[in-house]
Amino acid sequence: MSGDHGRGDSQVNSGSKGSDTHKHKDKHKDKEHRHKDHKKDKEREKFKHSNSEHKEHSEKKHRDKDKERLKHSDSSSDKHRQKHKDRDKDKRREEKIQSSHLEKPKREKENGYVRDRSPAGIKSEPEEDNGFYPSPQHNKSSRQEYDDEEYEYKPKKVKLEHDKKAKKRKHEYDEDEEDEGIKHKKKIKDKKGTDGKKVKKEEEEKWKWWEEERYTDGSKWRFLEHKGPVFAPPYEPLPGKVKFYYGGKPMKLSAPAEEVATFFAKMLDHEYTTKDIFRKNFFKDWRKEMTSEEKSVITDLNKCDFSEMSEYFKAQSEARKQMSKEEKQKIKEENERLLQEYGFCIMDNHKERIGNFRIEPPGLFRGRGDHPKMGMLKRRIRPEDIIINCSKDSKHPKPPPGTKWKEVRHDNKVTWLASWTENIQGSIKYIMLNPSSRIKGEKDWQKYETARRLKKCVDRIRAQYREDWKSKEMRIRQRAVALYFIDKLALRAGNEKEEGETADTVGCCSLRVEHIKLYPKLDDQEYVVEFDFLGKDSIRYYNKIPVEKRVFKNLQLFLENKQPEDDLFDRLNTSILNKHLQELMDGLTAKVFRTYNASITLQQQLKELTCCNFKPVLLSCIPVYLYCTDRCHYTRVCSLNLGEQQRRGKLMTASQQRSYRTTEPTGPWPFFATTRELRPKHLRSPCKIFRTRSMRNKINYQQPGSS
DNA sequence: AGACTAACTTAGTACAATTGCA
DNA sequence: TGCAATTGTACTAAGTTAGTCT
C-alpha cells in the first residue's frame, strides 16, 4: 500500500506574481469575513443529525448565515469565529517586549522515544550542578546497537560532580579551545601537507555523542558557557561627497535618518523597492527616524533620490572584490578570529559550534510573497534587548562596555544561548547551536526514529483514514481527507494565520474552497482534484491529481454552500489533527509524514536506481533530486550543510549521519557514499539523478507532466 | 476549547568560494 | 588561465508543535 503513494506534487515558484491571482477581490473589505484565526466550532454534531443550537456570533453573521444553509452542518455548529484581529498589535508587542520570559519548568516530551524518566533531577545550585557527560572515551560500553524492532535511546547517565571548580572548568575550556582551535588549523595545514595520519587521528577523536546516553528529565544541558552574541557594527556615516537629494536638491540627513536611507539605497536595484507596500512601509518607518525638520521637508518618497548612495555602495562592493590577496586574507583572518572567540560554546564538557552567533543587523524587512510588512525597518538590536541563557556556574558573557543585558537566565530546559524579540512580528529570535552539535543531532535523530516508527504502522493508519471517509461525522471525514492529502501529497499541516500580519499562504488544514477545483472527469482521468494555492514562502503549489471516488465525493460535500474564501475543512485545524495523530501513534504529527515519505521515497528510488549493493548516504551539500520518469515529477530528496572541515576531510558529523538515515533499518551502519561517489556506474540506466542546484531551479518551475 | 506564543525545524535567498570549460 | 557556471555557507523568514493560560 505504501507503494502506491506517489507524490504527484509540483511546486511552481510564482513569487508575488502568482499571489496576485490568489488575492481575494474584496480582501480588505472582507478581512473580517475570512479571517483564518476564527476558531472552528465546537464539534458536536453528528453528520446526519442536527438539532443543535446555533451560536450567535454577530461579527460572523453573514458567514454564519451561509453556514446555516449547509446541509451537512445542520447540526448547528457554526464555527465559532472569535475575532481578535482588531486588537492593538503594537500594544501587544510592546507588552511582549517588556514582559520578561517566565521560567517555567516544562515537561519534556521526547516523542515517545525515551520512556524512562531519570530520577536524577537537575539541581540548579552551582555546587551541585556540574554533572558532565561521561566522556566518550570512558563510555565505550554505552555504545548503542541499532535494532530496528526495539530501538530506544537509553537514558544518559547523569554523573553529578560536586564542586567542579571554575578553575578546572577554565582549564578544560582552554584545553578544549586549544584542542579545537589548533586542531582546526592543523587540519587545514595537514590537508595541505597531505598528512593523512594526523587527520585520521583527529577523526577518531571526534566526539561520538550518539554513543552516549541522553537526558531523560527534559533538561538539555548541565553546563553552558559562551561569550554572548556579536553585535552588528555601528553605523558609519557616509562620506560628505555622497549626497542624498530631495526634489533635486542635496540634503544632509541626520545620522539615524541617513542610516535608514542607506538600507533603502542598498536595495534600489531590487524589485522590492518598486512595490507599493514596501515603499509605504519603508517611508512610514523612515519618517520615524527623521528629525522634525527632516520630517517637515521629506514628505514624498518619490522625490527622494538615493542614486548617489546606491552608486557609492556598488563601488564599495566592487572595491571589495578588487582587494588584494593580502587584504582579503586579513578580513578572512579577522572573521576567523571572531569565529574562534564567539562562534563556540561549552555545553557540558564539549566545545560546540554555535549556529548564528551574530545578531541580525538592522535593515529593511524582506518578507516573501505579498507580505504586508515588507519594507518595515528592522531595528538595531542592542545588548539591552538580549536575554542571555547560560548556566549559573559558568563565566557569564559580558555585555559590551557601558551596556547591560536585558536579563541573564539559567534555563536548561531550552537549547538557546541568547534571544531577543524582533520588532516586525514581535516574535522571538534565538541564538542556537550548529547542526553538528549534540543537541541538534539528537533531535534530528529522533525525528528519523519517529519516521521509522511510522513506517511500522502506516498501513494501519492509512486503513483507518480510509475507513473514516465513510464516517457519519463531518469532522471525522474532514480529518480523514486532510490526512490523506498530507500523506499522499506531502502537504504541510497548515496552521491558521493572523490576517494582515503575513502573506496569505495556506497548508492542508487551512485550504480554502478557492484553492481546489473538482473535475469528475478530466481528459481520460476520473475524479481529479486541481490544487492551486500558495504554500510556505509563497511558493505556488499547483497540481492536478486523481483521487479516490470517496475522497472526491467528500470534497464535493465539503464544498457545498461555501464561498470561495471559506475553509475547505471547516471542522478541522492542526491542533485537532495532531491530537488525533498522537492517538494513532506516540509522537506522530503531521510533519512526520513528510519526513517519512521523503525518506521512503529516497530509499525506494535509490534501490530502484542504483545497481550496486550499497546504501548510498549522501554526503555533500549538493541537493540531490530524483526524477521519477513514470510520474513525471521530481522529488527533492535531500540536501545538507556540511562544514568546510568535514567537506575537505570527507568526514561526516554525527548529525549528518543521522540525517541520512532512512526509514529502513540500516544494520550496524550503512556504507556511506557521497553524491560524488554516486557515479553513473552505480546507476541503472536509464534513470537520472540530478545533483545540481541549477537543475533544481529548472525543476521548480516545471509543471507536472510538461517534461 | 480556543488564544497565545515559546521553542524549535524547515527552507529560500544572497553572495562567496570553488569548479570546470573554452 | 580567466571567466562563467555551479556549489557552499550564512542568514533569516516562515513554518510546526506543544505548553500554558483563560
Coordinates of N, CA and C in Angstrom, one line a residue, chain A residues 251-394:
Chain A
M251 N 20.6 67.2 0.3 CA 20.1 67.4 1.7 C 20.9 66.6 2.6
K252 N 21.4 67.2 3.6 CA 22.2 66.4 4.6 C 21.3 65.8 5.6
L253 N 21.4 64.5 5.8 CA 20.5 63.9 6.7 C 21.1 63.6 8.0
S254 N 20.3 63.6 9.1 CA 20.8 63.2 10.4 C 21.3 61.8 10.3
A255 N 22.2 61.4 11.2 CA 22.7 60.0 11.1 C 21.6 59.0 11.2
P256 N 20.6 59.0 12.1 CA 19.6 58.0 12.1 C 18.8 57.9 10.8
A257 N 18.5 59.1 10.3 CA 17.7 59.1 9.0 C 18.6 58.6 7.9
E258 N 19.8 59.0 7.9 CA 20.7 58.6 6.8 C 20.9 57.1 6.8
E259 N 21.0 56.5 8.0 CA 21.2 55.1 8.1 C 20.1 54.3 7.5
V260 N 18.9 54.7 7.8 CA 17.7 54.0 7.2 C 17.6 54.3 5.7
A261 N 18.0 55.5 5.3 CA 18.1 55.7 3.9 C 19.0 54.8 3.2
T262 N 20.2 54.5 3.8 CA 21.1 53.6 3.2 C 20.6 52.2 3.0
F263 N 19.7 51.8 3.9 CA 19.1 50.5 3.8 C 18.3 50.4 2.5
F264 N 17.6 51.5 2.2 CA 16.8 51.6 1.0 C 17.7 51.7 -0.2
A265 N 18.7 52.5 -0.1 CA 19.6 52.7 -1.2 C 20.3 51.4 -1.6
K266 N 20.6 50.6 -0.6 CA 21.3 49.3 -0.9 C 20.3 48.4 -1.7
M267 N 19.1 48.6 -1.6 CA 18.1 47.7 -2.2 C 17.5 48.3 -3.5
L268 N 18.1 49.4 -3.9 CA 17.5 50.1 -5.0 C 17.3 49.3 -6.3
D269 N 18.2 48.4 -6.5 CA 18.1 47.5 -7.7 C 17.1 46.4 -7.6
H270 N 16.7 46.2 -6.4 CA 15.8 45.1 -6.1 C 14.3 45.5 -6.4
E271 N 13.6 44.5 -6.9 CA 12.2 44.7 -7.3 C 11.4 45.2 -6.1
Y272 N 11.8 44.8 -4.9 CA 11.1 45.2 -3.7 C 10.8 46.7 -3.7
T273 N 11.8 47.5 -4.0 CA 11.7 49.0 -3.8 C 10.7 49.6 -4.8
T274 N 10.2 48.8 -5.7 CA 9.2 49.3 -6.6 C 7.8 49.0 -6.1
K275 N 7.7 48.1 -5.1 CA 6.4 47.7 -4.7 C 5.8 48.7 -3.7
D276 N 4.5 49.0 -3.9 CA 3.8 50.0 -3.1 C 3.9 49.7 -1.6
I277 N 3.6 48.5 -1.3 CA 3.6 48.2 0.2 C 5.0 48.4 0.8
F278 N 5.9 48.0 0.0 CA 7.3 48.1 0.5 C 7.7 49.6 0.7
R279 N 7.3 50.4 -0.3 CA 7.6 51.8 -0.2 C 6.9 52.5 0.9
K280 N 5.6 52.1 1.0 CA 4.8 52.7 2.0 C 5.3 52.4 3.4
N281 N 5.6 51.1 3.7 CA 6.1 50.7 5.0 C 7.4 51.4 5.3
F282 N 8.3 51.4 4.3 CA 9.6 52.0 4.5 C 9.5 53.4 4.8
F283 N 8.7 54.1 4.0 CA 8.6 55.6 4.2 C 8.0 55.9 5.6
K284 N 7.1 55.1 6.0 CA 6.5 55.4 7.3 C 7.5 55.2 8.4
D285 N 8.3 54.1 8.3 CA 9.3 53.8 9.4 C 10.5 54.8 9.3
W286 N 10.8 55.2 8.1 CA 11.9 56.1 7.9 C 11.6 57.4 8.5
R287 N 10.4 57.9 8.3 CA 10.0 59.2 8.9 C 10.1 59.2 10.4
K288 N 9.9 58.0 11.0 CA 10.1 57.9 12.5 C 11.5 58.2 12.9
E289 N 12.4 58.0 12.0 CA 13.8 58.2 12.4 C 14.3 59.6 12.1
M290 N 13.5 60.4 11.4 CA 13.9 61.7 11.0 C 13.7 62.7 12.1
T291 N 14.5 63.8 12.0 CA 14.3 64.9 12.9 C 13.1 65.6 12.4
S292 N 12.6 66.5 13.3 CA 11.3 67.2 12.9 C 11.5 68.0 11.6
E293 N 12.7 68.6 11.5 CA 12.9 69.4 10.2 C 12.8 68.5 9.0
E294 N 13.6 67.4 9.2 CA 13.6 66.4 8.0 C 12.2 66.0 7.7
K295 N 11.5 65.7 8.8 CA 10.1 65.2 8.6 C 9.3 66.2 7.8
S296 N 9.5 67.5 8.2 CA 8.7 68.5 7.5 C 9.1 68.7 6.0
V297 N 10.3 68.4 5.7 CA 10.8 68.6 4.3 C 10.4 67.3 3.5
I298 N 10.8 66.2 4.0 CA 10.7 64.9 3.3 C 9.3 64.4 3.5
T299 N 8.4 64.6 2.5 CA 7.0 64.2 2.6 C 6.6 63.3 1.5
D300 N 7.5 63.1 0.5 CA 7.2 62.3 -0.6 C 8.4 61.4 -1.0
L301 N 8.2 60.1 -0.9 CA 9.3 59.2 -1.3 C 9.7 59.4 -2.7
N302 N 8.7 59.7 -3.6 CA 9.1 59.8 -5.0 C 10.0 60.9 -5.3
K303 N 10.1 61.9 -4.4 CA 11.0 63.0 -4.6 C 12.4 62.7 -4.0
C304 N 12.6 61.5 -3.4 CA 13.9 61.2 -2.8 C 14.8 60.5 -3.9
D305 N 16.0 61.0 -3.9 CA 17.0 60.4 -4.8 C 18.1 59.8 -4.1
F306 N 18.1 58.5 -4.1 CA 19.1 57.7 -3.4 C 20.2 57.3 -4.3
S307 N 20.2 57.7 -5.5 CA 21.1 57.0 -6.5 C 22.6 57.2 -6.2
E308 N 22.9 58.4 -5.6 CA 24.3 58.6 -5.3 C 24.8 57.6 -4.2
M309 N 23.9 57.4 -3.3 CA 24.2 56.5 -2.2 C 24.3 55.1 -2.8
S310 N 23.4 54.8 -3.7 CA 23.4 53.4 -4.3 C 24.7 53.2 -5.0
E311 N 25.1 54.2 -5.8 CA 26.3 54.1 -6.6 C 27.5 53.9 -5.6
Y312 N 27.5 54.6 -4.6 CA 28.6 54.5 -3.6 C 28.7 53.1 -3.1
F313 N 27.6 52.5 -2.7 CA 27.7 51.1 -2.2 C 28.1 50.1 -3.3
K314 N 27.7 50.4 -4.5 CA 28.1 49.5 -5.6 C 29.6 49.6 -5.7
A315 N 30.1 50.8 -5.7 CA 31.5 51.0 -5.8 C 32.3 50.3 -4.7
Q316 N 31.7 50.4 -3.5 CA 32.3 49.7 -2.4 C 32.4 48.2 -2.5
S317 N 31.3 47.7 -3.0 CA 31.3 46.2 -3.1 C 32.3 45.8 -4.3
E318 N 32.4 46.7 -5.3 CA 33.3 46.4 -6.3 C 34.7 46.5 -5.8
A319 N 35.0 47.5 -5.0 CA 36.3 47.6 -4.4 C 36.7 46.4 -3.6
R320 N 35.7 45.9 -2.9 CA 35.9 44.7 -2.1 C 36.3 43.6 -2.9
K321 N 35.7 43.5 -4.1 CA 36.1 42.4 -5.0 C 37.5 42.5 -5.5
Q322 N 37.9 43.8 -5.7 CA 39.2 44.0 -6.3 C 40.3 44.1 -5.3
M323 N 40.0 43.8 -4.0 CA 41.0 43.9 -3.0 C 42.1 42.9 -3.3
S324 N 43.3 43.2 -2.8 CA 44.4 42.3 -3.0 C 44.3 41.1 -2.1
K325 N 45.1 40.1 -2.5 CA 45.0 38.9 -1.7 C 45.3 39.1 -0.2
E326 N 46.2 40.0 0.0 CA 46.6 40.2 1.4 C 45.4 40.8 2.2
E327 N 44.8 41.8 1.6 CA 43.7 42.4 2.2 C 42.5 41.4 2.5
K328 N 42.3 40.6 1.5 CA 41.3 39.6 1.7 C 41.6 38.6 2.8
Q329 N 42.9 38.3 2.8 CA 43.4 37.3 3.8 C 43.2 37.9 5.2
K330 N 43.4 39.2 5.3 CA 43.3 39.9 6.6 C 41.8 39.8 7.1
I331 N 40.9 40.1 6.2 CA 39.5 40.0 6.5 C 39.1 38.6 6.9
K332 N 39.6 37.7 6.2 CA 39.4 36.3 6.5 C 39.9 35.9 7.9
E333 N 41.0 36.4 8.2 CA 41.6 36.1 9.5 C 40.8 36.7 10.6
E334 N 40.3 37.9 10.3 CA 39.5 38.6 11.3 C 38.2 37.8 11.6
N335 N 37.6 37.4 10.5 CA 36.4 36.6 10.7 C 36.7 35.3 11.4
E336 N 37.8 34.7 11.1 CA 38.2 33.5 11.8 C 38.4 33.8 13.3
R337 N 39.0 34.9 13.6 CA 39.2 35.3 15.0 C 37.9 35.4 15.7
L338 N 37.0 36.1 15.1 CA 35.6 36.3 15.7 C 35.0 34.9 15.9
L339 N 35.1 34.1 14.9 CA 34.5 32.8 15.0 C 35.1 32.0 16.2
Q340 N 36.4 32.1 16.3 CA 37.0 31.3 17.4 C 36.6 31.9 18.7
E341 N 36.5 33.2 18.8 CA 36.1 33.8 20.1 C 34.6 33.6 20.4
Y342 N 33.8 33.9 19.4 CA 32.3 33.9 19.8 C 31.6 32.7 19.1
G343 N 32.2 32.0 18.3 CA 31.5 31.0 17.5 C 31.3 29.7 18.2
F344 N 31.8 29.5 19.4 CA 31.7 28.3 20.1 C 31.2 28.5 21.5
C345 N 30.6 27.4 22.0 CA 30.3 27.5 23.4 C 30.7 26.2 24.1
I346 N 30.7 26.2 25.4 CA 30.9 24.9 26.1 C 29.6 24.4 26.6
M347 N 29.2 23.3 26.0 CA 27.9 22.7 26.5 C 28.3 21.4 27.2
D348 N 28.0 21.2 28.4 CA 28.5 20.1 29.2 C 30.0 20.1 29.0
N349 N 30.6 19.0 28.8 CA 32.1 19.3 28.6 C 32.6 19.2 27.2
H350 N 31.8 19.7 26.3 CA 32.2 19.7 24.9 C 32.1 21.1 24.3
K351 N 33.1 21.4 23.5 CA 33.0 22.6 22.8 C 32.2 22.4 21.5
E352 N 31.1 23.2 21.4 CA 30.2 23.1 20.3 C 30.1 24.4 19.5
R353 N 29.9 24.2 18.2 CA 29.8 25.3 17.3 C 28.4 25.9 17.4
I354 N 28.4 27.3 17.5 CA 27.2 28.0 17.5 C 26.7 28.2 16.1
G355 N 25.4 28.1 15.9 CA 24.9 28.3 14.5 C 25.0 29.7 14.0
N356 N 24.4 30.6 14.8 CA 24.3 32.0 14.4 C 24.8 32.9 15.6
F357 N 26.0 33.2 15.6 CA 26.4 34.0 16.8 C 26.4 35.5 16.6
R358 N 26.0 35.9 15.4 CA 25.9 37.3 15.1 C 24.5 37.7 15.2
I359 N 24.2 38.8 15.8 CA 22.9 39.4 15.9 C 22.5 39.9 14.5
E360 N 21.3 39.7 14.2 CA 20.8 40.2 12.9 C 21.0 41.7 12.8
P361 N 21.6 42.2 11.8 CA 21.9 43.6 11.7 C 20.5 44.3 11.3
P362 N 20.5 45.6 11.6 CA 19.3 46.4 11.2 C 19.2 46.4 9.7
G363 N 18.0 46.7 9.2 CA 17.8 46.7 7.8 C 16.3 46.8 7.5
L364 N 15.9 46.6 6.2 CA 14.5 46.6 5.9 C 14.0 45.2 5.8
F365 N 12.9 45.0 6.3 CA 12.3 43.6 6.4 C 11.9 43.2 5.0
R366 N 12.5 42.0 4.6 CA 12.1 41.5 3.3 C 11.3 40.2 3.5
G367 N 10.0 40.4 3.5 CA 9.1 39.2 3.6 C 9.1 38.5 2.3
R368 N 8.6 37.3 2.3 CA 8.4 36.6 1.0 C 7.0 36.7 0.5
G369 N 6.8 36.7 -0.8 CA 5.5 36.8 -1.3 C 4.9 38.2 -1.1
D370 N 3.6 38.2 -1.0 CA 2.9 39.5 -0.8 C 2.9 39.8 0.7
H371 N 4.0 40.1 1.3 CA 4.0 40.3 2.7 C 3.6 41.7 3.1
P372 N 2.6 41.8 4.0 CA 2.1 43.2 4.3 C 3.1 44.0 5.0
K373 N 4.1 43.4 5.6 CA 5.1 44.2 6.3 C 6.4 44.5 5.6
M374 N 6.5 44.1 4.4 CA 7.7 44.3 3.7 C 8.1 45.8 3.7
G375 N 9.4 46.0 3.9 CA 9.9 47.4 3.8 C 10.0 48.0 5.2
M376 N 9.3 47.4 6.2 CA 9.4 48.0 7.6 C 10.9 47.9 8.1
L377 N 11.2 48.8 9.0 CA 12.5 48.9 9.5 C 12.7 47.8 10.6
K378 N 13.7 47.0 10.3 CA 14.1 46.0 11.3 C 15.1 46.8 12.2
R379 N 14.8 47.0 13.4 CA 15.6 47.9 14.2 C 16.9 47.2 14.7
R380 N 17.8 48.0 15.1 CA 19.1 47.6 15.6 C 18.9 47.0 17.0
I381 N 19.5 45.8 17.2 CA 19.3 45.1 18.4 C 20.5 45.5 19.3
R382 N 20.1 45.9 20.5 CA 21.1 46.4 21.5 C 21.3 45.3 22.6
P383 N 22.3 45.4 23.4 CA 22.5 44.4 24.5 C 21.3 44.5 25.4
E384 N 20.7 45.6 25.6 CA 19.5 45.7 26.4 C 18.3 44.9 26.0
D385 N 18.4 44.5 24.7 CA 17.3 43.7 24.2 C 17.5 42.2 24.3
I386 N 18.8 41.8 24.7 CA 19.2 40.4 24.7 C 19.0 39.7 26.0
I387 N 18.4 38.6 25.9 CA 18.4 37.7 27.1 C 19.4 36.6 26.9
I388 N 20.3 36.5 27.9 CA 21.3 35.5 27.8 C 20.9 34.3 28.6
N389 N 21.2 33.2 28.0 CA 20.9 31.9 28.8 C 22.3 31.2 28.9
C390 N 22.6 30.8 30.1 CA 23.8 30.1 30.4 C 23.7 29.5 31.7
S391 N 24.7 28.6 32.1 CA 24.5 28.1 33.4 C 25.0 29.0 34.5
K392 N 24.4 28.9 35.7 CA 24.7 29.8 36.8 C 26.2 29.8 37.1
D393 N 26.8 28.6 37.0 CA 28.2 28.4 37.4 C 29.1 28.7 36.2
S394 N 28.6 29.2 35.2 CA 29.6 29.5 34.1 C 30.1 30.9 34.2

